[in-house]
């Protein structure tokens, strides 16, 4: 979609009738434990999207063509820092915010952005609280009740599992919410949760909880947590004797877990896979590879789409005003993006397919697509 948009802008080369620059804020985790997982994908894709528009002459809004400037801030994967840098972006006249990528940081930033009537699009945050009750907050990802239900049904129906256990961080909204959605749907589908164990952020030794899980004899162990906790958990689980199949949420795609032998055979839900493509995603993958000499990840594809949605809303409305941008985003019913088809039904949450991947022989491979 964005690549098509750039083609339409080609006639604007030379900044004819140029307007003031459009400043767009990006809040990404460029440092911290998950910086390698989502930060650089966001950084690269944001630059790619904006460079394509500027190289084509800028963004035509109304009868003026505007250069687009990125203002990128590092939230260091800390909620307080995410809020602080968002306030900086407001002072620097950003018209909208892309990010943060993680729910634990996106929730407080969304609260702030909503209070300021500042449009925000998070590429990958999945917790429902990010957008709940808000008019100015949007996302590209599916939400946790959907992916929790997907993985519960997958375990119950595709794998034929009747006994499941869960281990999750009770202090994190993402982990806690996804665990609860999984448990509810698994039991609704006729399965039994034989063990549900918790810990708090920062813990590194999970063997006590895992010993109790071992005694319950589950067939699958659901770990809706963040790396590097996942690595320690799968290693310690095998050490105490758990042989159950591991399953996880979209956070499992944030680390190269396939390099750990304990992950072999595990399944997890993913926001995007380069194996499920449309014309937009094929063009995006090709351009991203040519530019950065690597394959894009889900955070890259979804950041690219977040900017594409914002550009479309601005062009449709023809003015650079918060309420107009909000209306433009809210009125987009279907968007064929790099991360797939997005359908919005009057909320900030799209209907979007989930991808189930499996770790096999050191790689995450496509297993199936689950439609909304």
mmCIF file of C-alpha atoms in Angstrom:
data_model
loop_
_atom_site.group_PDB
_atom_site.id
_atom_site.type_symbol
_atom_site.label_atom_id
_atom_site.label_comp_id
_atom_site.label_asym_id
_atom_site.label_seq_id
_atom_site.Cartn_x
_atom_site.Cartn_y
_atom_site.Cartn_z
ATOM 1 C CA UNK A 1 0.000 0.000 0.000
ATOM 2 C CA UNK A 2 2.747 2.480 0.934
ATOM 3 C CA UNK A 3 4.798 1.638 -2.139
ATOM 4 C CA UNK A 4 1.756 2.389 -4.310
ATOM 5 C CA UNK A 5 1.268 5.647 -2.425
ATOM 6 C CA UNK A 6 4.872 6.630 -3.125
ATOM 7 C CA UNK A 7 4.308 6.067 -6.811
ATOM 8 C CA UNK A 8 1.376 8.476 -6.747
ATOM 9 C CA UNK A 9 3.596 11.078 -5.122
ATOM 10 C CA UNK A 10 6.270 11.002 -7.809
ATOM 11 C CA UNK A 11 4.790 14.012 -9.599
ATOM 12 C CA UNK A 12 5.535 16.121 -6.523
ATOM 13 C CA UNK A 13 9.332 15.897 -6.893
ATOM 14 C CA UNK A 14 11.159 19.175 -6.370
ATOM 15 C CA UNK A 15 9.031 20.255 -3.380
ATOM 16 C CA UNK A 16 6.714 22.334 -5.564
ATOM 17 C CA UNK A 17 4.295 24.268 -3.335
ATOM 18 C CA UNK A 18 6.125 22.833 -0.328
ATOM 19 C CA UNK A 19 4.506 23.072 3.090
ATOM 20 C CA UNK A 20 5.979 22.908 6.567
ATOM 21 C CA UNK A 21 7.641 19.678 7.584
ATOM 22 C CA UNK A 22 5.508 16.948 9.139
ATOM 23 C CA UNK A 23 7.112 15.631 12.329
ATOM 24 C CA UNK A 24 6.306 12.079 13.367
ATOM 25 C CA UNK A 25 7.469 10.682 16.686
ATOM 26 C CA UNK A 26 8.671 7.101 17.077
ATOM 27 C CA UNK A 27 9.048 5.521 20.520
ATOM 28 C CA UNK A 28 11.123 2.338 20.207
ATOM 29 C CA UNK A 29 13.104 0.080 22.526
ATOM 30 C CA UNK A 30 16.575 0.766 21.118
ATOM 31 C CA UNK A 31 18.293 -0.322 24.341
ATOM 32 C CA UNK A 32 17.342 -2.745 27.083
ATOM 33 C CA UNK A 33 16.885 -6.512 27.020
ATOM 34 C CA UNK A 34 14.601 -6.534 23.977
ATOM 35 C CA UNK A 35 16.411 -3.926 21.884
ATOM 36 C CA UNK A 36 17.729 -6.444 19.362
ATOM 37 C CA UNK A 37 14.313 -8.045 19.068
ATOM 38 C CA UNK A 38 12.078 -5.116 18.171
ATOM 39 C CA UNK A 39 14.081 -1.895 18.309
ATOM 40 C CA UNK A 40 16.121 -2.070 15.129
ATOM 41 C CA UNK A 41 13.239 -3.452 13.101
ATOM 42 C CA UNK A 42 11.162 -0.426 14.067
ATOM 43 C CA UNK A 43 14.075 1.939 13.470
ATOM 44 C CA UNK A 44 14.851 0.571 10.011
ATOM 45 C CA UNK A 45 11.257 0.309 8.814
ATOM 46 C CA UNK A 46 10.367 3.806 9.997
ATOM 47 C CA UNK A 47 13.285 5.257 8.052
ATOM 48 C CA UNK A 48 12.399 3.170 5.001
ATOM 49 C CA UNK A 49 8.777 4.358 4.970
ATOM 50 C CA UNK A 50 9.678 8.014 5.416
ATOM 51 C CA UNK A 51 12.577 7.911 2.951
ATOM 52 C CA UNK A 52 10.295 6.472 0.264
ATOM 53 C CA UNK A 53 7.821 9.303 0.709
ATOM 54 C CA UNK A 54 10.462 12.042 0.806
ATOM 55 C CA UNK A 55 12.338 10.657 -2.196
ATOM 56 C CA UNK A 56 9.072 10.749 -4.136
ATOM 57 C CA UNK A 57 8.661 14.440 -3.338
ATOM 58 C CA UNK A 58 6.946 14.431 0.033
ATOM 59 C CA UNK A 59 3.473 13.870 1.409
ATOM 60 C CA UNK A 60 0.691 15.734 -0.409
ATOM 61 C CA UNK A 61 -1.858 16.964 2.121
ATOM 62 C CA UNK A 62 -4.516 19.221 0.683
ATOM 63 C CA UNK A 63 -2.832 21.454 -1.884
ATOM 64 C CA UNK A 64 0.608 21.370 -0.275
ATOM 65 C CA UNK A 65 3.422 18.847 -0.318
ATOM 66 C CA UNK A 66 5.246 18.341 2.964
ATOM 67 C CA UNK A 67 8.614 16.806 3.804
ATOM 68 C CA UNK A 68 8.352 14.220 6.582
ATOM 69 C CA UNK A 69 10.783 14.198 9.509
ATOM 70 C CA UNK A 70 11.229 11.340 11.978
ATOM 71 C CA UNK A 71 11.844 12.057 15.653
ATOM 72 C CA UNK A 72 13.007 8.753 17.152
ATOM 73 C CA UNK A 73 13.236 8.233 20.919
ATOM 74 C CA UNK A 74 14.557 5.281 22.918
ATOM 75 C CA UNK A 75 12.235 4.209 25.741
ATOM 76 C CA UNK A 76 14.914 1.778 27.058
ATOM 77 C CA UNK A 77 12.056 -0.694 27.598
ATOM 78 C CA UNK A 78 10.985 1.234 30.705
ATOM 79 C CA UNK A 79 7.410 2.540 31.167
ATOM 80 C CA UNK A 80 8.480 5.754 32.914
ATOM 81 C CA UNK A 81 11.052 6.476 30.227
ATOM 82 C CA UNK A 82 8.492 5.800 27.503
ATOM 83 C CA UNK A 83 6.201 8.421 29.023
ATOM 84 C CA UNK A 84 9.064 10.887 29.455
ATOM 85 C CA UNK A 85 10.244 10.680 25.835
ATOM 86 C CA UNK A 86 6.661 10.942 24.611
ATOM 87 C CA UNK A 87 6.388 14.246 26.461
ATOM 88 C CA UNK A 88 9.577 15.308 24.690
ATOM 89 C CA UNK A 89 8.008 14.462 21.340
ATOM 90 C CA UNK A 90 4.989 16.593 22.207
ATOM 91 C CA UNK A 91 7.317 19.512 22.958
ATOM 92 C CA UNK A 92 9.070 18.878 19.644
ATOM 93 C CA UNK A 93 5.722 19.204 17.789
ATOM 94 C CA UNK A 94 5.237 15.597 16.695
ATOM 95 C CA UNK A 95 1.787 15.262 15.093
ATOM 96 C CA UNK A 96 1.483 11.560 16.003
ATOM 97 C CA UNK A 97 3.323 8.766 17.779
ATOM 98 C CA UNK A 98 4.365 5.399 16.347
ATOM 99 C CA UNK A 99 4.991 2.920 19.195
ATOM 100 C CA UNK A 100 5.838 1.881 21.806
ATOM 101 C CA UNK A 101 6.186 -1.732 20.669
ATOM 102 C CA UNK A 102 5.649 -3.500 24.021
ATOM 103 C CA UNK A 103 2.374 -3.499 25.935
ATOM 104 C CA UNK A 104 3.976 -2.711 29.286
ATOM 105 C CA UNK A 105 5.257 0.571 27.830
ATOM 106 C CA UNK A 106 2.434 1.227 25.381
ATOM 107 C CA UNK A 107 -0.273 1.231 28.078
ATOM 108 C CA UNK A 108 0.994 4.296 30.012
ATOM 109 C CA UNK A 109 1.973 6.107 26.808
ATOM 110 C CA UNK A 110 -1.504 5.474 25.385
ATOM 111 C CA UNK A 111 -3.052 6.954 28.527
ATOM 112 C CA UNK A 112 -0.919 10.076 28.080
ATOM 113 C CA UNK A 113 -1.541 10.353 24.338
ATOM 114 C CA UNK A 114 -5.295 10.003 24.822
ATOM 115 C CA UNK A 115 -5.305 12.750 27.458
ATOM 116 C CA UNK A 116 -3.434 15.028 25.032
ATOM 117 C CA UNK A 117 -5.586 14.014 22.027
ATOM 118 C CA UNK A 118 -2.397 12.896 20.286
ATOM 119 C CA UNK A 119 -2.892 10.137 17.689
ATOM 120 C CA UNK A 120 -0.822 7.038 18.444
ATOM 121 C CA UNK A 121 -0.339 3.804 16.506
ATOM 122 C CA UNK A 122 1.510 0.963 18.200
ATOM 123 C CA UNK A 123 2.858 -1.610 15.750
ATOM 124 C CA UNK A 124 3.079 -4.656 18.011
ATOM 125 C CA UNK A 125 1.546 -4.068 21.471
ATOM 126 C CA UNK A 126 -1.246 -6.625 21.911
ATOM 127 C CA UNK A 127 -2.756 -6.029 25.368
ATOM 128 C CA UNK A 128 -6.393 -4.813 25.105
ATOM 129 C CA UNK A 129 -5.766 -2.084 27.708
ATOM 130 C CA UNK A 130 -3.669 -0.151 25.182
ATOM 131 C CA UNK A 131 -6.730 0.925 23.190
ATOM 132 C CA UNK A 132 -9.638 0.188 25.532
ATOM 133 C CA UNK A 133 -11.950 3.186 25.903
ATOM 134 C CA UNK A 134 -9.686 5.420 23.809
ATOM 135 C CA UNK A 135 -10.414 7.387 20.629
ATOM 136 C CA UNK A 136 -6.909 8.436 19.584
ATOM 137 C CA UNK A 137 -5.081 5.124 20.034
ATOM 138 C CA UNK A 138 -4.714 2.520 17.285
ATOM 139 C CA UNK A 139 -2.666 -0.601 16.688
ATOM 140 C CA UNK A 140 -1.502 -2.849 13.844
ATOM 141 C CA UNK A 141 -1.333 -6.082 15.866
ATOM 142 C CA UNK A 142 -4.133 -8.429 16.852
ATOM 143 C CA UNK A 143 -5.089 -8.331 20.535
ATOM 144 C CA UNK A 144 -4.329 -10.821 23.272
ATOM 145 C CA UNK A 145 -7.807 -12.254 23.686
ATOM 146 C CA UNK A 146 -7.633 -13.319 20.035
ATOM 147 C CA UNK A 147 -4.155 -14.840 20.196
ATOM 148 C CA UNK A 148 -4.848 -16.431 23.595
ATOM 149 C CA UNK A 149 -7.927 -18.070 22.114
ATOM 150 C CA UNK A 150 -5.995 -19.090 18.992
ATOM 151 C CA UNK A 151 -3.288 -20.887 20.960
ATOM 152 C CA UNK A 152 -5.781 -22.522 23.322
ATOM 153 C CA UNK A 153 -7.827 -23.836 20.399
ATOM 154 C CA UNK A 154 -4.659 -24.866 18.592
ATOM 155 C CA UNK A 155 -3.486 -26.900 21.591
ATOM 156 C CA UNK A 156 -6.900 -28.422 22.129
ATOM 157 C CA UNK A 157 -7.952 -29.117 18.539
ATOM 158 C CA UNK A 158 -4.833 -29.286 16.369
ATOM 159 C CA UNK A 159 -2.600 -31.017 18.901
ATOM 160 C CA UNK A 160 -5.380 -32.922 20.656
ATOM 161 C CA UNK A 161 -4.169 -31.799 24.089
ATOM 162 C CA UNK A 162 -6.397 -32.253 27.152
ATOM 163 C CA UNK A 163 -3.983 -31.234 29.959
ATOM 164 C CA UNK A 164 -2.178 -27.865 29.931
ATOM 165 C CA UNK A 165 -0.057 -25.887 32.391
ATOM 166 C CA UNK A 166 0.803 -22.179 32.418
ATOM 167 C CA UNK A 167 3.751 -20.237 33.879
ATOM 168 C CA UNK A 168 3.627 -16.450 33.617
ATOM 169 C CA UNK A 169 4.793 -13.120 35.052
ATOM 170 C CA UNK A 170 1.899 -11.897 37.194
ATOM 171 C CA UNK A 171 3.377 -8.371 37.361
ATOM 172 C CA UNK A 172 3.250 -7.797 33.584
ATOM 173 C CA UNK A 173 -0.020 -6.870 31.857
ATOM 174 C CA UNK A 174 0.921 -8.672 28.638
ATOM 175 C CA UNK A 175 1.921 -11.944 30.319
ATOM 176 C CA UNK A 176 -0.949 -11.931 32.802
ATOM 177 C CA UNK A 177 -3.626 -11.074 30.264
ATOM 178 C CA UNK A 178 -2.488 -13.591 27.667
ATOM 179 C CA UNK A 179 -2.294 -16.340 30.298
ATOM 180 C CA UNK A 180 -5.845 -15.656 31.473
ATOM 181 C CA UNK A 181 -7.267 -15.642 27.934
ATOM 182 C CA UNK A 182 -5.510 -18.931 27.188
ATOM 183 C CA UNK A 183 -6.748 -20.612 30.360
ATOM 184 C CA UNK A 184 -10.347 -19.507 29.860
ATOM 185 C CA UNK A 185 -10.527 -20.646 26.244
ATOM 186 C CA UNK A 186 -8.707 -23.940 26.862
ATOM 187 C CA UNK A 187 -11.207 -24.891 29.548
ATOM 188 C CA UNK A 188 -14.115 -23.648 27.419
ATOM 189 C CA UNK A 189 -12.884 -25.999 24.689
ATOM 190 C CA UNK A 190 -13.018 -28.950 27.074
ATOM 191 C CA UNK A 191 -9.424 -29.062 28.300
ATOM 192 C CA UNK A 192 -8.100 -28.944 31.855
ATOM 193 C CA UNK A 193 -5.566 -26.483 33.273
ATOM 194 C CA UNK A 194 -3.661 -28.815 35.587
ATOM 195 C CA UNK A 195 -1.240 -26.164 36.893
ATOM 196 C CA UNK A 196 -1.075 -22.355 36.828
ATOM 197 C CA UNK A 197 2.126 -20.897 38.281
ATOM 198 C CA UNK A 198 3.299 -17.290 38.525
ATOM 199 C CA UNK A 199 6.417 -15.247 39.223
ATOM 200 C CA UNK A 200 7.317 -11.555 39.247
ATOM 201 C CA UNK A 201 9.453 -9.556 36.841
ATOM 202 C CA UNK A 202 13.165 -10.044 37.440
ATOM 203 C CA UNK A 203 13.067 -13.601 38.763
ATOM 204 C CA UNK A 204 15.566 -15.955 37.164
ATOM 205 C CA UNK A 205 15.068 -19.250 38.996
ATOM 206 C CA UNK A 206 11.764 -20.919 38.108
ATOM 207 C CA UNK A 207 12.534 -24.425 39.334
ATOM 208 C CA UNK A 208 10.110 -24.411 42.275
ATOM 209 C CA UNK A 209 7.202 -23.510 40.014
ATOM 210 C CA UNK A 210 8.395 -25.983 37.390
ATOM 211 C CA UNK A 211 8.618 -28.800 39.925
ATOM 212 C CA UNK A 212 4.952 -28.261 40.765
ATOM 213 C CA UNK A 213 4.116 -28.205 37.069
ATOM 214 C CA UNK A 214 6.055 -31.452 36.580
ATOM 215 C CA UNK A 215 3.971 -33.120 39.295
ATOM 216 C CA UNK A 216 0.761 -32.110 37.465
ATOM 217 C CA UNK A 217 1.868 -33.969 34.296
ATOM 218 C CA UNK A 218 0.744 -31.512 31.594
ATOM 219 C CA UNK A 219 0.959 -32.301 27.899
ATOM 220 C CA UNK A 220 1.742 -28.684 26.992
ATOM 221 C CA UNK A 221 3.299 -25.813 28.914
ATOM 222 C CA UNK A 222 2.147 -22.339 27.857
ATOM 223 C CA UNK A 223 4.773 -19.639 28.464
ATOM 224 C CA UNK A 224 3.322 -16.203 27.508
ATOM 225 C CA UNK A 225 6.443 -14.359 28.648
ATOM 226 C CA UNK A 226 9.249 -12.155 27.380
ATOM 227 C CA UNK A 227 12.761 -13.228 26.453
ATOM 228 C CA UNK A 228 15.257 -13.823 27.998
ATOM 229 C CA UNK A 229 12.954 -15.313 30.663
ATOM 230 C CA UNK A 230 11.674 -17.787 28.090
ATOM 231 C CA UNK A 231 15.173 -19.175 27.525
ATOM 232 C CA UNK A 232 15.693 -19.799 31.241
ATOM 233 C CA UNK A 233 12.236 -21.315 31.571
ATOM 234 C CA UNK A 234 12.557 -23.839 28.754
ATOM 235 C CA UNK A 235 16.049 -24.816 29.896
ATOM 236 C CA UNK A 236 15.023 -25.225 33.534
ATOM 237 C CA UNK A 237 11.844 -27.065 32.525
ATOM 238 C CA UNK A 238 13.848 -29.709 30.697
ATOM 239 C CA UNK A 239 16.329 -29.878 33.587
ATOM 240 C CA UNK A 240 13.596 -30.767 36.096
ATOM 241 C CA UNK A 241 12.187 -33.405 33.755
ATOM 242 C CA UNK A 242 9.250 -31.723 32.014
ATOM 243 C CA UNK A 243 8.723 -33.297 28.588
ATOM 244 C CA UNK A 244 5.591 -31.338 27.625
ATOM 245 C CA UNK A 245 5.457 -29.425 24.350
ATOM 246 C CA UNK A 246 6.125 -25.715 24.805
ATOM 247 C CA UNK A 247 3.725 -23.183 23.312
ATOM 248 C CA UNK A 248 3.926 -19.407 23.484
ATOM 249 C CA UNK A 249 2.634 -16.056 22.307
ATOM 250 C CA UNK A 250 3.943 -13.510 19.828
ATOM 251 C CA UNK A 251 6.801 -12.528 22.163
ATOM 252 C CA UNK A 252 8.513 -15.788 21.219
ATOM 253 C CA UNK A 253 9.274 -14.233 17.857
ATOM 254 C CA UNK A 254 11.340 -11.547 19.585
ATOM 255 C CA UNK A 255 14.341 -13.764 20.192
ATOM 256 C CA UNK A 256 16.193 -16.351 18.156
ATOM 257 C CA UNK A 257 14.890 -19.133 20.365
ATOM 258 C CA UNK A 258 15.412 -21.610 17.568
ATOM 259 C CA UNK A 259 19.124 -21.692 18.435
ATOM 260 C CA UNK A 260 18.336 -23.347 21.781
ATOM 261 C CA UNK A 261 17.835 -27.128 21.541
ATOM 262 C CA UNK A 262 15.141 -27.018 24.241
ATOM 263 C CA UNK A 263 12.887 -25.064 21.872
ATOM 264 C CA UNK A 264 12.738 -27.842 19.269
ATOM 265 C CA UNK A 265 9.124 -28.642 18.425
ATOM 266 C CA UNK A 266 7.651 -25.638 20.251
ATOM 267 C CA UNK A 267 4.735 -23.713 18.722
ATOM 268 C CA UNK A 268 3.942 -20.013 19.069
ATOM 269 C CA UNK A 269 1.638 -17.380 17.635
ATOM 270 C CA UNK A 270 3.218 -14.738 15.429
ATOM 271 C CA UNK A 271 2.086 -11.344 14.225
ATOM 272 C CA UNK A 272 3.523 -11.875 10.753
ATOM 273 C CA UNK A 273 5.522 -14.274 8.647
ATOM 274 C CA UNK A 274 7.326 -13.497 5.382
ATOM 275 C CA UNK A 275 5.922 -16.807 4.118
ATOM 276 C CA UNK A 276 2.387 -15.342 4.110
ATOM 277 C CA UNK A 277 2.580 -12.600 1.500
ATOM 278 C CA UNK A 278 0.562 -10.249 -0.663
ATOM 279 C CA UNK A 279 1.815 -7.833 -3.311
ATOM 280 C CA UNK A 280 2.572 -5.148 -0.728
ATOM 281 C CA UNK A 281 4.529 -7.466 1.536
ATOM 282 C CA UNK A 282 6.525 -8.906 -1.364
ATOM 283 C CA UNK A 283 7.582 -5.413 -2.431
ATOM 284 C CA UNK A 284 8.341 -4.444 1.173
ATOM 285 C CA UNK A 285 10.484 -7.532 1.784
ATOM 286 C CA UNK A 286 12.444 -6.927 -1.406
ATOM 287 C CA UNK A 287 13.072 -3.246 -0.636
ATOM 288 C CA UNK A 288 13.958 -3.929 3.005
ATOM 289 C CA UNK A 289 16.443 -6.642 2.027
ATOM 290 C CA UNK A 290 18.047 -4.417 -0.594
ATOM 291 C CA UNK A 291 18.333 -1.550 1.891
ATOM 292 C CA UNK A 292 19.454 -3.369 5.051
ATOM 293 C CA UNK A 293 20.808 -6.685 3.722
ATOM 294 C CA UNK A 294 18.583 -8.709 6.038
ATOM 295 C CA UNK A 295 15.051 -10.063 6.253
ATOM 296 C CA UNK A 296 12.497 -7.841 8.004
ATOM 297 C CA UNK A 297 10.873 -9.093 11.188
ATOM 298 C CA UNK A 298 7.300 -8.569 12.349
ATOM 299 C CA UNK A 299 8.127 -5.315 14.131
ATOM 300 C CA UNK A 300 9.562 -3.946 10.878
ATOM 301 C CA UNK A 301 6.572 -4.944 8.745
ATOM 302 C CA UNK A 302 4.100 -3.574 11.253
ATOM 303 C CA UNK A 303 5.970 -0.309 11.802
ATOM 304 C CA UNK A 304 5.971 0.176 8.039
ATOM 305 C CA UNK A 305 2.204 -0.346 8.045
ATOM 306 C CA UNK A 306 1.700 2.026 10.988
ATOM 307 C CA UNK A 307 3.320 4.818 9.001
ATOM 308 C CA UNK A 308 1.418 3.831 5.871
ATOM 309 C CA UNK A 309 -1.872 4.112 7.752
ATOM 310 C CA UNK A 310 -0.885 7.491 9.133
ATOM 311 C CA UNK A 311 0.102 8.792 5.697
ATOM 312 C CA UNK A 312 -3.201 7.592 4.220
ATOM 313 C CA UNK A 313 -5.207 9.237 6.999
ATOM 314 C CA UNK A 314 -3.386 12.543 6.489
ATOM 315 C CA UNK A 315 -3.938 12.502 2.746
ATOM 316 C CA UNK A 316 -7.587 11.522 3.041
ATOM 317 C CA UNK A 317 -8.366 14.267 5.551
ATOM 318 C CA UNK A 318 -6.277 16.935 3.847
ATOM 319 C CA UNK A 319 -5.335 18.737 7.073
ATOM 320 C CA UNK A 320 -2.756 18.210 9.808
ATOM 321 C CA UNK A 321 -4.922 18.360 12.910
ATOM 322 C CA UNK A 322 -5.267 15.767 15.710
ATOM 323 C CA UNK A 323 -9.021 15.275 15.358
ATOM 324 C CA UNK A 324 -8.780 15.036 11.575
ATOM 325 C CA UNK A 325 -5.995 12.453 11.849
ATOM 326 C CA UNK A 326 -8.053 10.469 14.363
ATOM 327 C CA UNK A 327 -11.072 10.522 12.070
ATOM 328 C CA UNK A 328 -8.938 9.536 9.099
ATOM 329 C CA UNK A 329 -7.535 6.535 10.960
ATOM 330 C CA UNK A 330 -10.927 5.535 12.348
ATOM 331 C CA UNK A 331 -12.509 5.669 8.881
ATOM 332 C CA UNK A 332 -10.016 3.261 7.287
ATOM 333 C CA UNK A 333 -12.004 0.057 6.887
ATOM 334 C CA UNK A 334 -9.458 -2.138 5.109
ATOM 335 C CA UNK A 335 -5.741 -1.712 4.541
ATOM 336 C CA UNK A 336 -3.590 -4.072 2.492
ATOM 337 C CA UNK A 337 -0.293 -3.682 4.282
ATOM 338 C CA UNK A 338 3.110 -5.311 4.380
ATOM 339 C CA UNK A 339 1.970 -7.314 7.406
ATOM 340 C CA UNK A 340 -1.211 -8.483 5.696
ATOM 341 C CA UNK A 341 -4.789 -7.314 5.444
ATOM 342 C CA UNK A 342 -6.099 -5.155 8.282
ATOM 343 C CA UNK A 343 -9.804 -4.558 8.810
ATOM 344 C CA UNK A 344 -11.033 -1.947 11.281
ATOM 345 C CA UNK A 345 -14.623 -1.962 12.517
ATOM 346 C CA UNK A 346 -14.943 1.364 14.268
ATOM 347 C CA UNK A 347 -12.270 0.671 16.890
ATOM 348 C CA UNK A 348 -8.512 1.035 17.139
ATOM 349 C CA UNK A 349 -8.113 -2.745 17.003
ATOM 350 C CA UNK A 350 -7.857 -4.446 13.613
ATOM 351 C CA UNK A 351 -9.136 -7.859 12.692
ATOM 352 C CA UNK A 352 -6.000 -9.646 11.606
ATOM 353 C CA UNK A 353 -4.869 -13.207 11.027
ATOM 354 C CA UNK A 354 -2.545 -14.963 13.446
ATOM 355 C CA UNK A 355 0.307 -17.126 12.224
ATOM 356 C CA UNK A 356 1.340 -20.284 14.071
ATOM 357 C CA UNK A 357 5.051 -21.071 13.728
ATOM 358 C CA UNK A 358 7.030 -24.074 14.939
ATOM 359 C CA UNK A 359 10.704 -24.381 15.802
ATOM 360 C CA UNK A 360 12.218 -27.148 13.693
ATOM 361 C CA UNK A 361 15.906 -27.895 13.136
ATOM 362 C CA UNK A 362 17.027 -24.488 14.359
ATOM 363 C CA UNK A 363 14.457 -22.436 12.422
ATOM 364 C CA UNK A 364 10.994 -20.979 12.985
ATOM 365 C CA UNK A 365 8.868 -22.430 10.186
ATOM 366 C CA UNK A 366 5.313 -21.716 9.066
ATOM 367 C CA UNK A 367 2.746 -24.167 10.430
ATOM 368 C CA UNK A 368 -0.643 -22.584 9.728
ATOM 369 C CA UNK A 369 -2.569 -19.331 9.421
ATOM 370 C CA UNK A 370 -5.594 -18.694 11.646
ATOM 371 C CA UNK A 371 -8.133 -16.244 10.229
ATOM 372 C CA UNK A 372 -9.959 -13.822 12.571
#
